[in-house]
XYZ file of C-alpha atoms in Angstrom:
612
model
C 53.487 63.159 102.688
C 56.851 62.537 104.801
C 58.718 62.870 101.616
C 57.243 66.150 100.346
C 57.778 67.558 103.759
C 61.387 66.580 104.044
C 61.567 68.315 100.628
C 60.069 71.605 101.873
C 62.350 72.067 104.722
C 65.213 74.564 104.201
C 68.290 73.576 102.863
C 70.135 75.741 105.555
C 71.289 74.309 108.791
C 70.606 77.354 110.552
C 67.491 77.767 108.910
C 66.234 73.930 109.982
C 67.113 74.958 113.526
C 65.397 78.307 113.741
C 62.148 76.612 112.213
C 62.382 73.842 115.007
C 63.277 76.518 117.844
C 60.647 79.027 116.656
C 57.942 76.434 116.620
C 58.649 74.744 119.544
C 59.267 78.100 121.662
C 56.264 79.650 120.343
C 53.914 76.916 122.190
C 55.949 76.774 125.160
C 55.712 80.388 125.430
C 52.023 80.774 124.728
C 51.583 77.746 127.605
C 53.780 79.413 130.070
C 51.970 82.722 129.385
C 48.701 81.359 130.030
C 49.834 79.606 133.380
C 51.323 82.364 135.078
C 48.484 85.076 133.990
C 45.854 82.918 135.144
C 47.770 82.471 138.950
C 49.895 85.797 139.561
C 47.383 88.429 138.339
C 44.545 88.016 141.113
C 47.339 86.900 143.606
C 49.251 89.990 143.356
C 46.101 92.449 143.951
C 44.977 90.348 146.833
C 48.644 90.210 148.617
C 48.865 94.171 147.739
C 45.833 95.100 149.274
C 46.541 92.637 152.233
C 49.760 94.700 152.841
C 48.444 97.977 153.001
C 45.704 97.107 155.102
C 48.329 95.551 157.536
C 50.562 98.975 157.264
C 47.435 100.892 157.859
C 46.263 98.985 160.784
C 49.759 98.821 162.504
C 50.080 102.726 162.106
C 46.769 103.321 163.766
C 47.800 101.115 166.659
C 51.382 103.165 166.810
C 49.360 106.460 166.926
C 46.506 105.100 169.562
C 49.103 103.559 171.767
C 50.962 106.666 172.148
C 47.942 108.493 172.938
C 47.056 106.117 175.602
C 50.567 106.327 177.373
C 49.897 109.798 177.954
C 46.265 109.180 179.062
C 47.381 106.757 181.175
C 49.965 108.972 182.873
C 47.782 112.005 183.353
C 44.516 109.595 184.827
C 46.768 108.885 187.834
C 47.288 112.584 188.408
C 43.289 113.126 187.791
C 42.529 110.787 190.589
C 44.615 111.492 193.479
C 43.682 113.368 196.686
C 46.719 115.289 196.372
C 45.389 116.966 193.182
C 42.222 117.118 194.623
C 43.907 119.348 197.471
C 46.023 121.491 195.100
C 43.039 122.455 193.014
C 41.402 123.751 195.829
C 44.096 125.391 197.371
C 47.260 125.526 195.140
C 50.452 125.085 197.136
C 54.533 125.686 196.310
C 55.237 122.260 198.250
C 52.954 120.239 195.736
C 54.351 122.002 192.530
C 58.177 121.517 193.725
C 57.513 117.854 194.432
C 54.741 116.684 191.799
C 55.249 119.071 189.077
C 58.895 119.511 189.070
C 61.394 118.851 185.968
C 62.274 115.257 187.324
C 58.652 114.327 187.895
C 57.751 115.030 184.144
C 61.158 113.422 182.847
C 60.018 110.499 184.611
C 56.550 110.296 183.471
C 58.376 111.019 179.664
C 56.008 114.094 179.153
C 57.034 117.598 178.057
C 54.121 119.447 178.909
C 51.752 119.767 182.083
C 49.068 121.917 183.223
C 46.267 121.992 185.939
C 43.256 124.118 184.374
C 40.102 125.154 186.301
C 36.738 124.349 185.044
C 36.608 128.009 183.331
C 39.447 126.920 181.636
C 41.930 129.452 183.512
C 45.232 127.833 184.041
C 46.446 127.376 187.543
C 50.112 126.401 186.449
C 51.454 125.341 183.277
C 54.963 123.666 182.289
C 56.873 122.682 179.237
C 60.420 121.166 178.963
C 62.658 119.807 177.033
C 62.706 116.281 178.286
C 66.617 115.744 176.824
C 68.181 118.644 178.138
C 65.930 119.469 180.926
C 65.316 122.942 180.484
C 61.871 124.730 180.100
C 61.174 126.319 176.930
C 58.614 129.312 177.459
C 57.201 129.553 173.785
C 56.049 125.869 173.725
C 54.261 126.825 177.401
C 52.497 129.788 175.676
C 51.332 127.402 173.038
C 49.957 125.203 175.376
C 47.911 127.735 177.141
C 47.038 128.800 173.909
C 45.484 125.658 173.005
C 44.022 124.900 176.141
C 42.054 127.909 176.453
C 40.683 127.463 172.967
C 40.079 123.464 173.761
C 36.337 122.476 175.030
C 37.549 119.990 177.470
C 34.411 118.748 178.594
C 33.639 117.793 174.942
C 36.959 116.487 174.581
C 36.486 113.859 177.205
C 33.404 112.707 175.794
C 31.855 112.185 179.349
C 34.585 110.002 180.390
C 37.057 110.970 183.299
C 40.146 110.681 180.823
C 40.560 110.872 177.266
C 43.940 111.067 174.709
C 44.027 112.873 171.717
C 46.276 114.944 169.242
C 46.923 118.437 168.872
C 48.999 120.872 166.906
C 51.093 123.162 168.897
C 52.744 125.867 166.851
C 54.568 123.349 164.236
C 54.879 120.598 166.429
C 52.476 117.615 167.196
C 51.771 116.445 170.209
C 49.651 113.299 172.082
C 47.488 114.993 174.674
C 45.904 113.297 177.771
C 43.156 114.930 179.936
C 41.557 113.738 183.201
C 39.236 115.068 185.790
C 40.714 116.128 189.232
C 38.922 114.049 191.341
C 39.525 112.056 194.765
C 41.901 108.800 194.776
C 38.441 106.802 195.052
C 36.903 108.507 192.149
C 34.315 110.353 194.338
C 33.573 114.152 194.798
C 32.745 117.165 192.421
C 35.922 117.232 189.546
C 37.472 120.339 190.493
C 39.026 120.964 187.404
C 41.229 119.279 184.776
C 44.950 118.084 184.601
C 46.788 118.104 181.462
C 49.819 116.273 179.768
C 51.401 116.438 176.767
C 54.185 114.762 174.892
C 55.663 115.850 171.874
C 55.400 113.284 168.900
C 58.197 113.349 165.669
C 58.300 111.772 162.399
C 61.524 110.090 163.721
C 59.702 108.633 166.679
C 56.800 107.356 164.742
C 59.538 105.864 162.025
C 61.317 104.008 164.803
C 58.108 102.532 166.103
C 56.932 101.472 162.831
C 60.528 100.564 161.445
C 60.416 102.527 158.346
C 61.028 106.481 157.219
C 57.980 108.279 157.855
C 57.048 112.201 157.889
C 54.235 114.043 159.166
C 52.263 115.952 156.303
C 49.282 117.986 156.333
C 45.959 116.527 157.878
C 43.460 114.477 155.898
C 40.495 112.907 157.514
C 40.715 109.348 155.057
C 43.655 107.236 154.788
C 45.247 107.634 151.493
C 46.823 104.751 149.374
C 48.726 106.104 146.143
C 50.571 102.792 144.388
C 53.557 103.639 142.348
C 55.955 101.596 140.131
C 58.013 100.464 142.985
C 56.617 101.780 145.978
C 53.104 102.379 147.611
C 52.592 105.638 149.416
C 50.431 105.637 152.292
C 49.149 108.145 154.526
C 46.991 107.702 157.741
C 45.119 110.656 159.590
C 45.929 111.471 163.380
C 42.702 112.376 164.863
C 42.202 115.563 167.218
C 39.958 116.053 169.912
C 36.586 116.315 167.615
C 37.821 113.259 165.619
C 38.812 115.422 162.808
C 42.381 114.854 161.746
C 45.197 117.234 162.971
C 47.725 115.829 160.793
C 48.790 112.553 159.044
C 51.432 109.948 159.048
C 52.983 109.548 155.475
C 55.486 106.735 154.415
C 56.185 104.674 151.137
C 56.306 101.145 151.456
C 58.146 98.771 148.576
C 55.987 96.535 146.939
C 57.884 93.501 147.864
C 55.621 90.404 147.938
C 57.996 87.571 148.810
C 55.151 84.882 148.741
C 53.908 85.939 145.508
C 57.540 86.001 144.007
C 58.370 82.471 145.542
C 55.287 81.281 143.894
C 56.159 83.030 140.717
C 59.451 81.522 140.720
C 58.222 78.022 141.357
C 55.403 78.174 138.350
C 58.297 79.803 136.196
C 60.594 77.044 136.956
C 58.472 74.343 136.397
C 56.904 76.011 133.184
C 60.636 76.543 131.622
C 61.660 72.896 132.686
C 58.614 71.451 131.042
C 59.175 73.616 127.652
C 63.125 72.965 127.988
C 62.119 68.942 128.333
C 60.043 69.353 125.342
C 62.408 71.497 123.299
C 65.141 68.936 124.050
C 63.230 66.095 123.186
C 62.465 67.147 119.996
C 66.040 68.874 119.030
C 68.260 65.918 120.195
C 67.376 63.550 117.213
C 67.588 66.366 114.855
C 70.923 68.145 116.187
C 72.595 64.740 116.691
C 72.046 63.770 113.028
C 72.336 67.212 111.365
C 74.809 68.309 113.489
C 76.798 66.145 116.170
C 77.803 63.367 114.196
C 79.464 65.495 111.327
C 81.098 67.784 113.908
C 82.173 64.339 115.665
C 84.116 63.566 112.549
C 85.643 66.600 112.047
C 87.052 66.491 115.866
C 88.552 63.278 115.554
C 90.422 64.266 112.634
C 91.484 67.430 114.701
C 92.698 64.844 117.294
C 94.394 62.692 114.680
C 96.368 66.180 113.338
C 97.168 67.405 116.866
C 98.567 63.941 118.139
C 100.509 62.881 115.068
C 101.229 66.115 113.534
C 100.211 64.825 110.180
C 98.072 67.656 108.309
C 96.134 65.182 106.185
C 93.057 66.336 104.542
C 89.630 65.260 106.121
C 87.430 63.269 103.621
C 83.724 63.666 103.795
C 80.973 63.214 101.538
C 80.137 66.233 99.633
C 77.223 68.518 101.476
C 75.627 71.754 100.457
C 74.999 73.150 103.815
C 76.981 74.892 106.742
C 78.747 71.522 107.723
C 79.874 71.120 103.821
C 80.995 74.634 104.152
C 83.129 73.876 107.711
C 84.868 70.654 106.066
C 86.150 73.062 102.863
C 87.292 75.932 104.929
C 89.046 73.093 107.380
C 90.906 71.763 104.633
C 91.891 74.855 103.248
C 93.053 75.804 106.620
C 95.308 72.697 106.296
C 97.071 73.552 103.194
C 97.754 76.606 104.750
C 99.135 75.548 108.086
C 101.312 73.022 106.264
C 102.875 75.671 104.156
C 103.189 78.101 106.999
C 105.173 75.320 108.986
C 107.536 74.488 106.121
C 108.379 78.723 106.307
C 108.633 78.760 110.158
C 110.766 75.762 110.391
C 113.247 77.697 107.784
C 113.138 81.263 109.823
C 112.815 80.052 113.340
C 116.519 78.815 113.882
C 117.845 82.212 112.326
C 115.370 84.350 114.216
C 115.898 82.722 117.809
C 119.701 83.127 117.171
C 119.231 87.172 115.957
C 116.796 87.548 118.986
C 118.999 85.992 121.581
C 121.747 88.244 120.786
C 119.963 91.451 120.386
C 118.503 90.776 124.083
C 121.722 89.944 125.435
C 123.121 93.504 124.152
C 120.201 95.315 125.210
C 120.525 93.969 128.713
C 124.413 94.613 128.701
C 123.762 98.129 127.365
C 121.314 98.763 130.355
C 124.018 97.327 132.717
C 126.998 99.298 131.429
C 124.774 102.615 131.774
C 125.592 103.539 135.376
C 129.386 102.765 134.549
C 129.426 105.429 131.787
C 127.496 107.449 134.171
C 129.940 107.143 137.038
C 133.062 107.681 134.697
C 131.436 110.597 133.047
C 130.904 112.239 136.707
C 134.313 111.450 138.101
C 136.231 112.572 135.209
C 133.937 116.026 135.000
C 134.380 116.754 138.527
C 136.811 119.531 139.552
C 139.297 118.881 142.504
C 137.657 119.853 146.034
C 140.796 121.758 146.684
C 143.585 123.141 144.725
C 147.044 121.238 145.185
C 148.688 124.727 144.912
C 146.477 126.217 147.517
C 147.500 123.701 149.998
C 151.426 124.169 149.075
C 150.979 127.676 149.580
C 149.137 127.490 153.083
C 151.954 124.802 154.187
C 154.471 126.894 152.918
C 153.251 130.078 154.811
C 152.922 127.663 158.147
C 156.489 127.316 157.426
C 157.339 130.755 158.524
C 158.164 131.061 162.181
C 157.152 134.741 162.305
C 153.558 133.958 161.584
C 151.360 135.709 163.646
C 148.912 133.564 165.665
C 145.330 134.310 164.319
C 146.886 134.004 160.830
C 148.241 130.324 161.966
C 144.923 129.432 163.334
C 143.339 130.222 159.878
C 145.597 128.263 157.842
C 145.444 125.498 160.170
C 141.569 125.524 160.099
C 141.769 125.726 156.298
C 143.997 123.032 155.790
C 141.590 120.645 158.030
C 138.745 121.647 155.812
C 140.827 121.225 152.763
C 141.740 117.539 154.118
C 138.528 116.569 155.044
C 136.952 117.557 151.603
C 139.432 115.540 149.976
C 138.774 112.594 152.369
C 134.840 113.214 151.307
C 135.567 113.222 147.897
C 137.852 110.267 147.936
C 134.883 108.209 149.822
C 132.572 109.472 147.267
C 134.537 108.251 144.263
C 134.961 104.678 146.091
C 131.583 104.455 146.580
C 130.772 105.106 142.964
C 133.431 102.999 141.586
C 131.734 100.212 143.932
C 128.453 101.012 141.935
C 130.239 100.791 138.540
C 131.783 97.229 139.927
C 128.621 95.917 140.735
C 127.259 97.010 137.370
C 130.287 95.489 135.433
C 129.730 92.324 137.768
C 126.173 91.878 136.599
C 127.253 92.392 132.916
C 129.969 89.410 133.254
C 126.729 87.573 134.762
C 124.262 88.414 131.949
C 127.236 87.332 129.459
C 128.099 84.264 131.304
C 124.287 82.660 131.888
C 123.898 83.465 128.333
C 126.639 81.476 127.554
C 125.898 78.713 129.808
C 122.042 78.245 128.703
C 121.675 79.375 125.573
C 118.794 77.422 124.571
C 117.991 75.987 127.605
C 114.939 76.656 130.334
C 116.497 78.549 133.191
C 116.885 76.425 136.137
C 114.508 78.022 139.095
C 115.887 78.429 142.697
C 114.976 80.058 145.510
C 116.350 84.000 145.508
C 115.576 86.970 147.505
C 113.727 89.426 145.499
C 114.256 92.035 147.952
C 118.066 91.718 147.438
C 117.615 91.757 143.818
C 115.498 94.894 143.992
C 118.082 96.615 146.476
C 121.097 95.549 144.187
C 119.434 97.110 141.010
C 117.977 100.049 142.549
C 121.372 101.238 143.879
C 122.764 100.934 139.656
C 119.556 102.532 138.766
C 120.208 105.446 140.807
C 123.125 106.728 138.598
C 121.728 105.548 134.994
C 120.821 108.960 134.101
C 120.761 112.493 135.174
C 117.672 112.626 136.991
C 117.444 112.564 140.739
C 115.301 109.190 141.253
C 114.190 108.385 145.026
C 113.670 104.738 145.660
C 111.461 102.677 148.266
C 111.331 98.740 148.671
C 110.907 96.273 151.349
C 113.731 95.426 153.481
C 112.300 92.021 154.752
C 113.554 88.862 152.710
C 110.719 87.602 150.240
C 112.115 84.532 148.740
C 110.823 83.496 145.144
C 110.950 80.596 142.659
C 113.366 81.929 139.808
C 116.827 82.508 138.118
C 118.466 84.818 140.049
C 120.546 86.606 137.071
C 117.835 86.606 134.678
C 115.234 88.291 137.177
C 117.958 90.647 138.090
C 117.957 91.688 134.133
C 114.176 92.060 134.302
C 113.782 94.230 137.135
C 117.174 96.074 136.070
C 115.239 96.587 132.697
C 111.965 97.685 134.159
C 114.120 100.498 136.479
C 115.797 101.477 133.177
C 112.255 102.219 131.674
C 110.765 103.703 134.885
C 113.879 106.164 134.884
C 113.373 106.972 131.253
C 109.611 107.541 131.744
C 110.449 109.708 134.982
C 112.989 111.890 132.580
C 110.274 112.369 129.886
C 107.969 113.791 132.461
C 110.127 116.746 132.540
C 110.509 117.345 136.501
C 113.989 116.695 136.873
C 113.280 113.641 139.448
C 110.731 111.154 140.606
C 109.987 108.137 142.429
C 110.300 104.414 142.104
C 107.966 102.320 144.650
C 108.522 98.618 144.948
C 106.096 96.339 147.068
C 106.150 92.913 147.649
C 102.756 90.826 148.617
C 102.417 87.116 149.329
C 99.257 85.457 147.820
C 98.529 81.856 148.465
C 101.139 80.091 146.153
C 102.160 83.348 144.260
C 104.334 86.196 145.197
C 103.473 89.700 143.479
C 105.875 92.286 142.983
C 104.529 96.025 142.198
C 106.944 98.709 140.737
C 105.146 101.712 140.588
C 106.566 105.146 139.010
C 105.155 108.525 138.688
C 107.064 108.960 134.949
C 105.172 110.052 131.936
C 102.753 106.879 131.765
C 101.468 105.735 128.713
C 97.802 105.524 126.860
C 95.884 102.390 128.613
C 94.755 101.762 124.650
C 98.485 100.645 124.150
C 98.282 97.905 126.719
C 97.600 95.078 124.502
C 100.618 95.756 122.417
C 103.465 96.773 124.905
C 105.101 93.315 124.789
C 105.450 93.157 120.758
C 108.551 92.931 119.544
C 109.747 96.294 118.356
C 107.215 98.426 120.085
C 108.357 101.358 122.234
C 105.901 103.977 124.344
C 108.460 106.740 122.933
C 108.438 107.641 119.365
C 112.269 108.769 119.696
C 113.382 105.506 120.623
C 113.981 102.634 118.613
C 113.874 98.598 119.536
C 111.349 97.841 122.107
C 113.101 94.584 122.867
C 113.501 95.165 126.879
C 109.635 94.496 127.630
C 109.285 91.728 124.878
C 112.170 90.031 126.230
C 111.049 90.441 130.022
C 107.700 89.114 129.407
C 109.390 86.200 127.649
C 112.037 85.438 130.491
C 109.014 85.664 133.115
C 107.054 82.767 131.024
C 110.135 80.936 131.118
C 110.218 80.950 135.092
C 106.615 80.247 135.362
C 105.700 83.998 136.121
C 104.222 86.395 134.449
C 104.208 90.229 133.624
C 101.691 92.912 133.319
C 101.797 96.671 132.728
C 99.207 99.114 133.599
C 98.776 102.913 133.507
C 95.998 105.345 134.381
C 96.929 107.604 130.940
C 99.908 110.153 130.282
C 101.167 111.961 133.083
C 99.546 109.360 135.585
C 102.999 107.237 136.153
C 102.950 103.424 135.358
C 102.773 100.125 137.687
C 104.720 96.604 136.340
C 103.159 93.658 138.531
C 105.366 91.052 138.302
C 104.397 87.157 139.462
C 106.228 84.385 140.671
C 106.084 81.412 142.756
C 106.744 81.398 146.284
C 109.883 79.535 147.089
C 108.696 79.035 150.605
C 105.351 77.146 149.334
C 107.347 74.877 147.258
C 109.559 74.189 149.926
C 106.753 73.026 152.307
C 105.201 71.303 149.209
C 108.578 69.046 149.087
C 108.893 67.997 152.333
């Protein structure tokens, strides 16, 4: 039987693993589903009912508490000798002292009224507690409500009561008390009534949940939703019927049930995983791991020794056998490619290095050409013949004073213009001299370290940026504005190579600005220290490039401009940054959106601290 079962297994390794995993997974999933269904469903329903009941009870407690506070305040005024005397003989002194705005603010009520037994109003007021101003419209609404209200029935045989009323579009907590002596004796002489406006914001603050006041409904309504439960609790009026409803929604967040579900799921998953791993361990070890270990050991021999010998393995007709065959084919191709690469690498490396040097030299010579062209094409500020005529005229002793003054002013301005032109030419020649010095440094550096890794030393990236910015201003006909940090930032790099990289990036940025066709633009440089690395960000507002081209920007021969051939600059810059243990990244948001170049190098200050 065992032999028959073995023969019936599929020959494919993947099929074997799928068959085993499917069987164990089905058994585990069935057991886990039964376990969770037995515990979760009844607990979820019970906890959901308990949570809703707690919210309803808390809402009713808040509503009753607000009405009770107003009732307690009005009871003090009802059982008070001065109220008893006032109802017999209303006086202005009592109204100014006990019925004032300050008194109502201290009681935290908006409305207040004294009412005779026949419901006629002795006095009534309504104020805005926050602004302490009277609201005549609300006073009218309060008086209308008192006339419609049966106060004896609202008291239900007690000396005081609290309930809610709708006054216009506002909800108010009402407190009513009979006016008696302080000891509670004597026939009541009427009623005192207080009202406090209740808003959805106040209820929300007390309930610590967002609420709103809805249309009245006599019964509590609970409407479960997909993620929230909607609850509506009635607010009772004087006759016990609802005058409004507090409505809100609470999330169905049952943390206790969630924890219990998590524990059960973890226990069930762990048990299932243990069973699966126990079953698969032997099968995978025998069918997969051992053959793969043999392939891995052979790959280690190839990696360490460089010997591309073929892997010898017993013939198999499954995926492992196909892997061994493909691996041996790859080794044969690698051996052929290595022989071809060794033949081509020396020639290609020498050619690429020479082209890269010439590319950098050409970029460095561009400012020299511009300076010389501007110098040759610029006309003289003042013609020499004009100056000579002015000097000859001044030599005339009979020349009028006004004419002599004008000639002297002209000659002074002419000499100043000549001096300015001379200073400008001197500045341009200084820029050209700096560019030529950079050319000589490039050539000298390449001669000294043609095939060596550049030596890294501490150099100031701010100085390098400033030098190349001065040169880049004269690299074309467009006006380019530069901004860069003035404070020194020390990085670990080869100063000459880093200067060439920055110069190439500035030249590319200037070309992108020219291609944008605006006649000018700006290049901004920022330096930021991040741990042991320093980041240099070069941002321009040129034509930018398509973000889809980002993966191929540093390929040899690629260029973002169709009319330009070569593309060696970025390729060389990326390799140079790698040689200095740095990185170079180019980013653009799209055509016309400019571009950003991010250079990352080691921080010289951090390296010096580690060395110390």
